[in-house]
Amino acid sequence: MATMFGSGLSNQTGAAIGSLAFPVLGPLGVVAVRQYVAALVLVAVGRPRLRALTWRQWWPVLLLAVVFGTMNLTLYTAIDRIGLGLAVTLEFLGPLTVALAASRRRLDAGCAVLAAAGVVVLMRPRPSTEYAGLALGLVAACCWASYILLNRLVGQRVPGAQGAAAAACVSALTFLPIGVVVGLRHPPTAGAVLCAVAAGVLSSAVPYLADLFTLRSVPPQTFGLFMSVNPVLAALVGRLVLGQTLGAPEWAAIGAVVAANAVSLASR
């Protein structure tokens, strides 16, 4: 539990710090730096033997690399458009779906309806509604659900942190030309690079390793339910670090999503 909570707090703090570099690097540039930092840290820790991996081990690693990069890119672009708290709340639908999909209880079905009601409130039409940001948040949700399942599979098939390191390497190589183009078009400042590097450590390397080892002993459903703390952490960190405030409807929607997980978890 301590590892999962620490992972969530580190993730949201890193996302908030990384968003401070958006005016200079943009979401794409920040995500690229995140991928590089994550790869460096995970390779140093995991020391993957890439040539020794079989195809049975490689294919989930490759899928995890694609999901990892896509999840970060869509989430950060959503944060830029709709704010940290709302973006993470939408993204959390991914693990929530993983948690509820395997259940056949009526109570869990009711929890799913409650969470869906919260999402409807977040996505209700308004003159200022940023539909592109909402859509990106939902894409990030699909990626997070895939991340949970693939990370557990990689942990079962590849020893230690080698699978996580291999996936981070592939993702970093994919973003290498993107980072070069962004750097040439938007010359980075020292402060922006520092923020992006901090985001890489706090939001990629630390949670990635913590989740990998946690999912070896914790079922995906339980992991997904415990991660309900993330929307609340994101909203609080967004308020304290970025000065992003939410109205009563948004807090009610976040509360509905969190309550759906809490009720389902408490009843197990």
PDB file of C-alpha atoms in Angstrom:
ATOM      1  CA  MET A   1       0.000   0.000   0.000  1.00  0.00           C
ATOM      2  CA  ALA A   2       2.827   2.387   0.830  1.00  0.00           C
ATOM      3  CA  THR A   3       4.492   1.646  -2.492  1.00  0.00           C
ATOM      4  CA  MET A   4       1.288   2.267  -4.452  1.00  0.00           C
ATOM      5  CA  PHE A   5       0.570   5.533  -2.608  1.00  0.00           C
ATOM      6  CA  GLY A   6       4.136   6.741  -3.078  1.00  0.00           C
ATOM      7  CA  SER A   7       3.945   5.856  -6.755  1.00  0.00           C
ATOM      8  CA  GLY A   8       0.788   7.924  -7.189  1.00  0.00           C
ATOM      9  CA  LEU A   9       2.131  10.961  -5.339  1.00  0.00           C
ATOM     10  CA  SER A  10       5.399  10.865  -7.261  1.00  0.00           C
ATOM     11  CA  ASN A  11       3.528  10.532 -10.558  1.00  0.00           C
ATOM     12  CA  GLN A  12       1.240  13.506 -10.019  1.00  0.00           C
ATOM     13  CA  THR A  13       3.978  15.741  -8.616  1.00  0.00           C
ATOM     14  CA  GLY A  14       6.172  14.961 -11.608  1.00  0.00           C
ATOM     15  CA  ALA A  15       3.321  15.711 -14.011  1.00  0.00           C
ATOM     16  CA  ALA A  16       2.738  19.095 -12.372  1.00  0.00           C
ATOM     17  CA  ILE A  17       6.423  20.011 -12.488  1.00  0.00           C
ATOM     18  CA  GLY A  18       6.696  18.846 -16.095  1.00  0.00           C
ATOM     19  CA  SER A  19       3.774  21.020 -17.152  1.00  0.00           C
ATOM     20  CA  LEU A  20       5.765  24.082 -16.044  1.00  0.00           C
ATOM     21  CA  ALA A  21       7.957  23.467 -19.105  1.00  0.00           C
ATOM     22  CA  PHE A  22       5.013  23.487 -21.555  1.00  0.00           C
ATOM     23  CA  PRO A  23       5.486  27.150 -22.571  1.00  0.00           C
ATOM     24  CA  VAL A  24       9.007  26.352 -23.789  1.00  0.00           C
ATOM     25  CA  LEU A  25       9.017  22.686 -24.845  1.00  0.00           C
ATOM     26  CA  GLY A  26       5.333  21.922 -25.263  1.00  0.00           C
ATOM     27  CA  PRO A  27       3.794  18.608 -24.137  1.00  0.00           C
ATOM     28  CA  LEU A  28       5.611  16.705 -26.895  1.00  0.00           C
ATOM     29  CA  GLY A  29       9.030  17.986 -25.839  1.00  0.00           C
ATOM     30  CA  VAL A  30       8.395  17.282 -22.159  1.00  0.00           C
ATOM     31  CA  VAL A  31       7.242  13.738 -22.910  1.00  0.00           C
ATOM     32  CA  ALA A  32      10.328  13.142 -25.063  1.00  0.00           C
ATOM     33  CA  VAL A  33      12.626  14.177 -22.208  1.00  0.00           C
ATOM     34  CA  ARG A  34      10.561  12.017 -19.843  1.00  0.00           C
ATOM     35  CA  GLN A  35      11.167   9.000 -22.041  1.00  0.00           C
ATOM     36  CA  TYR A  36      14.927   9.629 -22.178  1.00  0.00           C
ATOM     37  CA  VAL A  37      15.254  10.020 -18.426  1.00  0.00           C
ATOM     38  CA  ALA A  38      13.123   6.957 -17.743  1.00  0.00           C
ATOM     39  CA  ALA A  39      15.246   4.891 -20.126  1.00  0.00           C
ATOM     40  CA  LEU A  40      18.526   6.009 -18.523  1.00  0.00           C
ATOM     41  CA  VAL A  41      17.331   5.278 -14.995  1.00  0.00           C
ATOM     42  CA  LEU A  42      15.664   1.963 -15.798  1.00  0.00           C
ATOM     43  CA  VAL A  43      18.580   0.685 -17.867  1.00  0.00           C
ATOM     44  CA  ALA A  44      20.955   1.502 -15.009  1.00  0.00           C
ATOM     45  CA  VAL A  45      18.695  -0.364 -12.566  1.00  0.00           C
ATOM     46  CA  GLY A  46      17.448  -3.225 -14.734  1.00  0.00           C
ATOM     47  CA  ARG A  47      20.505  -3.840 -16.927  1.00  0.00           C
ATOM     48  CA  PRO A  48      18.496  -5.672 -19.591  1.00  0.00           C
ATOM     49  CA  ARG A  49      20.118  -8.391 -21.646  1.00  0.00           C
ATOM     50  CA  LEU A  50      18.314  -7.550 -24.862  1.00  0.00           C
ATOM     51  CA  ARG A  51      19.896 -10.286 -26.968  1.00  0.00           C
ATOM     52  CA  ALA A  52      18.826 -12.946 -24.497  1.00  0.00           C
ATOM     53  CA  LEU A  53      15.134 -12.075 -24.720  1.00  0.00           C
ATOM     54  CA  THR A  54      12.961 -14.446 -26.709  1.00  0.00           C
ATOM     55  CA  TRP A  55      10.070 -13.417 -28.947  1.00  0.00           C
ATOM     56  CA  ARG A  56       7.673 -14.611 -26.231  1.00  0.00           C
ATOM     57  CA  GLN A  57       9.283 -11.985 -23.971  1.00  0.00           C
ATOM     58  CA  TRP A  58       9.796  -9.324 -26.642  1.00  0.00           C
ATOM     59  CA  TRP A  59       6.263  -8.903 -27.925  1.00  0.00           C
ATOM     60  CA  PRO A  60       4.733  -7.756 -24.606  1.00  0.00           C
ATOM     61  CA  VAL A  61       7.782  -5.515 -24.064  1.00  0.00           C
ATOM     62  CA  LEU A  62       7.242  -3.861 -27.453  1.00  0.00           C
ATOM     63  CA  LEU A  63       3.551  -3.387 -26.787  1.00  0.00           C
ATOM     64  CA  LEU A  64       4.353  -1.929 -23.383  1.00  0.00           C
ATOM     65  CA  ALA A  65       6.768   0.539 -25.014  1.00  0.00           C
ATOM     66  CA  VAL A  66       4.060   1.735 -27.413  1.00  0.00           C
ATOM     67  CA  VAL A  67       1.496   2.034 -24.629  1.00  0.00           C
ATOM     68  CA  PHE A  68       3.974   3.792 -22.350  1.00  0.00           C
ATOM     69  CA  GLY A  69       4.782   6.511 -24.884  1.00  0.00           C
ATOM     70  CA  THR A  70       1.200   6.986 -26.030  1.00  0.00           C
ATOM     71  CA  MET A  71      -0.099   7.180 -22.462  1.00  0.00           C
ATOM     72  CA  ASN A  72       2.377   9.904 -21.516  1.00  0.00           C
ATOM     73  CA  LEU A  73       1.808  11.924 -24.680  1.00  0.00           C
ATOM     74  CA  THR A  74      -1.985  11.883 -24.524  1.00  0.00           C
ATOM     75  CA  LEU A  75      -2.052  12.603 -20.784  1.00  0.00           C
ATOM     76  CA  TYR A  76       0.339  15.549 -20.970  1.00  0.00           C
ATOM     77  CA  THR A  77      -1.499  17.050 -23.928  1.00  0.00           C
ATOM     78  CA  ALA A  78      -4.744  16.659 -21.973  1.00  0.00           C
ATOM     79  CA  ILE A  79      -3.158  18.331 -18.934  1.00  0.00           C
ATOM     80  CA  ASP A  80      -2.153  21.255 -21.145  1.00  0.00           C
ATOM     81  CA  ARG A  81      -5.760  21.617 -22.340  1.00  0.00           C
ATOM     82  CA  ILE A  82      -7.982  20.792 -19.347  1.00  0.00           C
ATOM     83  CA  GLY A  83      -5.709  20.817 -16.286  1.00  0.00           C
ATOM     84  CA  LEU A  84      -4.067  18.152 -14.143  1.00  0.00           C
ATOM     85  CA  GLY A  85      -7.013  17.146 -11.941  1.00  0.00           C
ATOM     86  CA  LEU A  86      -9.545  16.595 -14.722  1.00  0.00           C
ATOM     87  CA  ALA A  87      -7.050  14.902 -17.054  1.00  0.00           C
ATOM     88  CA  VAL A  88      -5.986  12.379 -14.408  1.00  0.00           C
ATOM     89  CA  THR A  89      -9.608  11.740 -13.389  1.00  0.00           C
ATOM     90  CA  LEU A  90     -10.444  10.769 -16.973  1.00  0.00           C
ATOM     91  CA  GLU A  91      -7.256   8.733 -17.266  1.00  0.00           C
ATOM     92  CA  PHE A  92      -8.218   6.853 -14.123  1.00  0.00           C
ATOM     93  CA  LEU A  93     -11.141   5.281 -15.955  1.00  0.00           C
ATOM     94  CA  GLY A  94      -8.551   2.858 -17.334  1.00  0.00           C
ATOM     95  CA  PRO A  95      -7.596   1.129 -14.080  1.00  0.00           C
ATOM     96  CA  LEU A  96     -11.182   1.466 -12.859  1.00  0.00           C
ATOM     97  CA  THR A  97     -12.334  -0.520 -15.869  1.00  0.00           C
ATOM     98  CA  VAL A  98      -9.692  -3.166 -15.192  1.00  0.00           C
ATOM     99  CA  ALA A  99     -10.887  -3.410 -11.602  1.00  0.00           C
ATOM    100  CA  LEU A 100     -14.581  -3.735 -12.431  1.00  0.00           C
ATOM    101  CA  ALA A 101     -14.375  -5.762 -15.641  1.00  0.00           C
ATOM    102  CA  ALA A 102     -13.613  -9.027 -13.873  1.00  0.00           C
ATOM    103  CA  SER A 103     -16.453  -8.619 -11.385  1.00  0.00           C
ATOM    104  CA  ARG A 104     -19.968  -9.997 -11.757  1.00  0.00           C
ATOM    105  CA  ARG A 105     -21.429  -8.416  -8.617  1.00  0.00           C
ATOM    106  CA  ARG A 106     -24.359  -6.041  -8.787  1.00  0.00           C
ATOM    107  CA  LEU A 107     -22.623  -3.731  -6.356  1.00  0.00           C
ATOM    108  CA  ASP A 108     -19.709  -3.298  -8.728  1.00  0.00           C
ATOM    109  CA  ALA A 109     -22.122  -2.616 -11.552  1.00  0.00           C
ATOM    110  CA  GLY A 110     -23.611   0.142  -9.420  1.00  0.00           C
ATOM    111  CA  CYS A 111     -20.121   1.500  -8.766  1.00  0.00           C
ATOM    112  CA  ALA A 112     -19.489   1.578 -12.496  1.00  0.00           C
ATOM    113  CA  VAL A 113     -22.687   3.578 -12.988  1.00  0.00           C
ATOM    114  CA  LEU A 114     -21.616   6.016 -10.245  1.00  0.00           C
ATOM    115  CA  ALA A 115     -18.216   6.518 -11.868  1.00  0.00           C
ATOM    116  CA  ALA A 116     -19.851   6.970 -15.255  1.00  0.00           C
ATOM    117  CA  ALA A 117     -22.106   9.659 -13.774  1.00  0.00           C
ATOM    118  CA  GLY A 118     -19.026  11.500 -12.574  1.00  0.00           C
ATOM    119  CA  VAL A 119     -17.506  11.360 -16.042  1.00  0.00           C
ATOM    120  CA  VAL A 120     -20.730  12.693 -17.569  1.00  0.00           C
ATOM    121  CA  VAL A 121     -20.477  15.693 -15.242  1.00  0.00           C
ATOM    122  CA  LEU A 122     -16.883  16.306 -16.312  1.00  0.00           C
ATOM    123  CA  MET A 123     -17.762  16.057 -20.004  1.00  0.00           C
ATOM    124  CA  ARG A 124     -21.017  18.002 -19.886  1.00  0.00           C
ATOM    125  CA  PRO A 125     -21.337  20.541 -22.733  1.00  0.00           C
ATOM    126  CA  ARG A 126     -20.356  24.082 -21.772  1.00  0.00           C
ATOM    127  CA  PRO A 127     -19.205  27.104 -23.776  1.00  0.00           C
ATOM    128  CA  SER A 128     -15.670  26.536 -22.481  1.00  0.00           C
ATOM    129  CA  THR A 129     -15.625  22.741 -22.880  1.00  0.00           C
ATOM    130  CA  GLU A 130     -12.334  21.536 -24.341  1.00  0.00           C
ATOM    131  CA  TYR A 131     -13.485  18.427 -26.202  1.00  0.00           C
ATOM    132  CA  ALA A 132     -10.068  17.598 -27.626  1.00  0.00           C
ATOM    133  CA  GLY A 133      -8.582  17.557 -24.130  1.00  0.00           C
ATOM    134  CA  LEU A 134     -11.389  15.338 -22.847  1.00  0.00           C
ATOM    135  CA  ALA A 135     -10.904  12.920 -25.743  1.00  0.00           C
ATOM    136  CA  LEU A 136      -7.167  12.753 -25.077  1.00  0.00           C
ATOM    137  CA  GLY A 137      -7.875  11.990 -21.437  1.00  0.00           C
ATOM    138  CA  LEU A 138     -10.024   9.036 -22.497  1.00  0.00           C
ATOM    139  CA  VAL A 139      -7.278   7.764 -24.809  1.00  0.00           C
ATOM    140  CA  ALA A 140      -4.878   7.971 -21.881  1.00  0.00           C
ATOM    141  CA  ALA A 141      -7.392   5.899 -19.874  1.00  0.00           C
ATOM    142  CA  CYS A 142      -7.295   3.127 -22.478  1.00  0.00           C
ATOM    143  CA  CYS A 143      -3.502   3.233 -22.406  1.00  0.00           C
ATOM    144  CA  TRP A 144      -3.362   3.014 -18.595  1.00  0.00           C
ATOM    145  CA  ALA A 145      -5.617  -0.040 -18.593  1.00  0.00           C
ATOM    146  CA  SER A 146      -3.323  -1.671 -21.157  1.00  0.00           C
ATOM    147  CA  TYR A 147      -0.284  -0.600 -19.143  1.00  0.00           C
ATOM    148  CA  ILE A 148      -1.532  -2.425 -16.037  1.00  0.00           C
ATOM    149  CA  LEU A 149      -2.158  -5.687 -17.862  1.00  0.00           C
ATOM    150  CA  LEU A 150       0.999  -5.574 -19.973  1.00  0.00           C
ATOM    151  CA  ASN A 151       3.215  -4.572 -17.053  1.00  0.00           C
ATOM    152  CA  ARG A 152       2.013  -7.570 -15.088  1.00  0.00           C
ATOM    153  CA  LEU A 153       2.634  -9.855 -18.076  1.00  0.00           C
ATOM    154  CA  VAL A 154       6.127  -8.446 -18.598  1.00  0.00           C
ATOM    155  CA  GLY A 155       6.895  -8.881 -14.917  1.00  0.00           C
ATOM    156  CA  GLN A 156       5.894 -12.548 -15.150  1.00  0.00           C
ATOM    157  CA  ARG A 157       7.968 -13.283 -18.269  1.00  0.00           C
ATOM    158  CA  VAL A 158      11.085 -11.132 -17.829  1.00  0.00           C
ATOM    159  CA  PRO A 159      13.175 -11.348 -14.631  1.00  0.00           C
ATOM    160  CA  GLY A 160      13.855  -8.347 -12.444  1.00  0.00           C
ATOM    161  CA  ALA A 161      13.422  -4.927 -14.009  1.00  0.00           C
ATOM    162  CA  GLN A 162      14.798  -6.012 -17.383  1.00  0.00           C
ATOM    163  CA  GLY A 163      11.402  -5.887 -19.063  1.00  0.00           C
ATOM    164  CA  ALA A 164      10.681  -2.367 -17.831  1.00  0.00           C
ATOM    165  CA  ALA A 165      14.137  -1.211 -18.931  1.00  0.00           C
ATOM    166  CA  ALA A 166      13.770  -2.779 -22.376  1.00  0.00           C
ATOM    167  CA  ALA A 167      10.368  -1.149 -22.903  1.00  0.00           C
ATOM    168  CA  ALA A 168      11.729   2.231 -21.798  1.00  0.00           C
ATOM    169  CA  CYS A 169      14.646   1.887 -24.247  1.00  0.00           C
ATOM    170  CA  VAL A 170      12.349   1.184 -27.177  1.00  0.00           C
ATOM    171  CA  SER A 171      10.092   4.091 -26.243  1.00  0.00           C
ATOM    172  CA  ALA A 172      13.053   6.463 -25.853  1.00  0.00           C
ATOM    173  CA  LEU A 173      14.432   5.496 -29.269  1.00  0.00           C
ATOM    174  CA  THR A 174      11.023   6.202 -30.792  1.00  0.00           C
ATOM    175  CA  PHE A 175      10.985   9.692 -29.271  1.00  0.00           C
ATOM    176  CA  LEU A 176      14.626  10.481 -30.115  1.00  0.00           C
ATOM    177  CA  PRO A 177      13.976  12.121 -33.522  1.00  0.00           C
ATOM    178  CA  ILE A 178      10.930  13.899 -32.056  1.00  0.00           C
ATOM    179  CA  GLY A 179      13.058  15.419 -29.314  1.00  0.00           C
ATOM    180  CA  VAL A 180      15.650  16.601 -31.843  1.00  0.00           C
ATOM    181  CA  VAL A 181      13.002  18.337 -33.959  1.00  0.00           C
ATOM    182  CA  VAL A 182      11.391  19.992 -30.925  1.00  0.00           C
ATOM    183  CA  GLY A 183      14.780  21.161 -29.656  1.00  0.00           C
ATOM    184  CA  LEU A 184      15.659  22.742 -32.995  1.00  0.00           C
ATOM    185  CA  ARG A 185      12.321  24.518 -33.359  1.00  0.00           C
ATOM    186  CA  HIS A 186      12.017  25.578 -29.721  1.00  0.00           C
ATOM    187  CA  PRO A 187      15.463  26.070 -28.122  1.00  0.00           C
ATOM    188  CA  PRO A 188      15.091  24.850 -24.528  1.00  0.00           C
ATOM    189  CA  THR A 189      15.992  26.857 -21.463  1.00  0.00           C
ATOM    190  CA  ALA A 190      17.818  25.394 -18.472  1.00  0.00           C
ATOM    191  CA  GLY A 191      14.716  25.723 -16.293  1.00  0.00           C
ATOM    192  CA  ALA A 192      12.489  23.954 -18.815  1.00  0.00           C
ATOM    193  CA  VAL A 193      14.935  21.090 -19.196  1.00  0.00           C
ATOM    194  CA  LEU A 194      15.237  20.760 -15.419  1.00  0.00           C
ATOM    195  CA  CYS A 195      11.450  20.563 -15.071  1.00  0.00           C
ATOM    196  CA  ALA A 196      11.227  17.966 -17.831  1.00  0.00           C
ATOM    197  CA  VAL A 197      14.005  15.891 -16.260  1.00  0.00           C
ATOM    198  CA  ALA A 198      12.257  16.034 -12.885  1.00  0.00           C
ATOM    199  CA  ALA A 199       9.071  14.854 -14.594  1.00  0.00           C
ATOM    200  CA  GLY A 200      10.998  11.951 -16.088  1.00  0.00           C
ATOM    201  CA  VAL A 201      12.306  10.822 -12.718  1.00  0.00           C
ATOM    202  CA  LEU A 202       9.146  11.389 -10.662  1.00  0.00           C
ATOM    203  CA  SER A 203       6.501  10.417 -13.223  1.00  0.00           C
ATOM    204  CA  SER A 204       8.279   7.706 -15.187  1.00  0.00           C
ATOM    205  CA  ALA A 205      11.206   6.013 -13.481  1.00  0.00           C
ATOM    206  CA  VAL A 206       9.894   5.920  -9.903  1.00  0.00           C
ATOM    207  CA  PRO A 207       6.283   4.820 -10.639  1.00  0.00           C
ATOM    208  CA  TYR A 208       7.395   2.456 -13.402  1.00  0.00           C
ATOM    209  CA  LEU A 209       9.632   0.448 -11.098  1.00  0.00           C
ATOM    210  CA  ALA A 210       7.212   0.638  -8.178  1.00  0.00           C
ATOM    211  CA  ASP A 211       4.293  -0.579 -10.310  1.00  0.00           C
ATOM    212  CA  LEU A 212       6.339  -3.358 -11.878  1.00  0.00           C
ATOM    213  CA  PHE A 213       7.245  -4.908  -8.528  1.00  0.00           C
ATOM    214  CA  THR A 214       3.829  -4.210  -6.991  1.00  0.00           C
ATOM    215  CA  LEU A 215       1.977  -5.976  -9.804  1.00  0.00           C
ATOM    216  CA  ARG A 216       3.974  -9.147  -9.214  1.00  0.00           C
ATOM    217  CA  SER A 217       2.185  -9.704  -5.928  1.00  0.00           C
ATOM    218  CA  VAL A 218      -0.962  -7.581  -6.232  1.00  0.00           C
ATOM    219  CA  PRO A 219      -3.802  -8.570  -8.616  1.00  0.00           C
ATOM    220  CA  PRO A 220      -4.582  -6.016 -11.359  1.00  0.00           C
ATOM    221  CA  GLN A 221      -8.084  -5.479  -9.904  1.00  0.00           C
ATOM    222  CA  THR A 222      -6.743  -4.534  -6.470  1.00  0.00           C
ATOM    223  CA  PHE A 223      -4.067  -2.344  -8.012  1.00  0.00           C
ATOM    224  CA  GLY A 224      -6.657  -0.536 -10.110  1.00  0.00           C
ATOM    225  CA  LEU A 225      -8.907   0.055  -7.105  1.00  0.00           C
ATOM    226  CA  PHE A 226      -6.143   1.417  -4.902  1.00  0.00           C
ATOM    227  CA  MET A 227      -5.097   3.821  -7.647  1.00  0.00           C
ATOM    228  CA  SER A 228      -8.340   5.739  -6.998  1.00  0.00           C
ATOM    229  CA  VAL A 229      -6.179   8.041  -4.902  1.00  0.00           C
ATOM    230  CA  ASN A 230      -4.650   9.474  -8.101  1.00  0.00           C
ATOM    231  CA  PRO A 231      -7.492  11.843  -9.132  1.00  0.00           C
ATOM    232  CA  VAL A 232      -7.550  13.368  -5.642  1.00  0.00           C
ATOM    233  CA  LEU A 233      -3.766  13.676  -5.556  1.00  0.00           C
ATOM    234  CA  ALA A 234      -3.778  15.241  -9.019  1.00  0.00           C
ATOM    235  CA  ALA A 235      -6.404  17.800  -8.049  1.00  0.00           C
ATOM    236  CA  LEU A 236      -4.542  18.741  -4.862  1.00  0.00           C
ATOM    237  CA  VAL A 237      -1.130  18.890  -6.535  1.00  0.00           C
ATOM    238  CA  GLY A 238      -2.610  20.903  -9.393  1.00  0.00           C
ATOM    239  CA  ARG A 239      -3.990  23.387  -6.873  1.00  0.00           C
ATOM    240  CA  LEU A 240      -0.797  23.667  -4.801  1.00  0.00           C
ATOM    241  CA  VAL A 241       1.801  23.590  -7.592  1.00  0.00           C
ATOM    242  CA  LEU A 242      -0.020  25.029 -10.607  1.00  0.00           C
ATOM    243  CA  GLY A 243      -2.752  27.108  -8.996  1.00  0.00           C
ATOM    244  CA  GLN A 244      -5.450  25.225 -10.928  1.00  0.00           C
ATOM    245  CA  THR A 245      -8.801  25.470  -9.165  1.00  0.00           C
ATOM    246  CA  LEU A 246     -11.829  23.249  -9.687  1.00  0.00           C
ATOM    247  CA  GLY A 247     -15.466  24.120  -9.211  1.00  0.00           C
ATOM    248  CA  ALA A 248     -18.016  22.229  -7.128  1.00  0.00           C
ATOM    249  CA  PRO A 249     -19.269  20.104 -10.089  1.00  0.00           C
ATOM    250  CA  GLU A 250     -15.726  18.985 -10.910  1.00  0.00           C
ATOM    251  CA  TRP A 251     -14.985  18.063  -7.290  1.00  0.00           C
ATOM    252  CA  ALA A 252     -18.286  16.182  -7.146  1.00  0.00           C
ATOM    253  CA  ALA A 253     -17.352  14.265 -10.286  1.00  0.00           C
ATOM    254  CA  ILE A 254     -13.938  13.361  -8.866  1.00  0.00           C
ATOM    255  CA  GLY A 255     -15.633  12.315  -5.637  1.00  0.00           C
ATOM    256  CA  ALA A 256     -18.017  10.061  -7.568  1.00  0.00           C
ATOM    257  CA  VAL A 257     -15.144   8.289  -9.321  1.00  0.00           C
ATOM    258  CA  VAL A 258     -13.211   7.868  -6.059  1.00  0.00           C
ATOM    259  CA  ALA A 259     -16.329   6.733  -4.166  1.00  0.00           C
ATOM    260  CA  ALA A 260     -17.044   4.091  -6.791  1.00  0.00           C
ATOM    261  CA  ASN A 261     -13.628   2.574  -6.133  1.00  0.00           C
ATOM    262  CA  ALA A 262     -13.839   2.922  -2.360  1.00  0.00           C
ATOM    263  CA  VAL A 263     -17.226   1.195  -2.144  1.00  0.00           C
ATOM    264  CA  SER A 264     -16.142  -1.621  -4.400  1.00  0.00           C
ATOM    265  CA  LEU A 265     -12.891  -2.089  -2.489  1.00  0.00           C
ATOM    266  CA  ALA A 266     -14.498  -1.959   0.945  1.00  0.00           C
ATOM    267  CA  SER A 267     -17.052  -4.594  -0.015  1.00  0.00           C
ATOM    268  CA  ARG A 268     -14.506  -7.189  -1.127  1.00  0.00           C
TER     269      ARG A 268
END
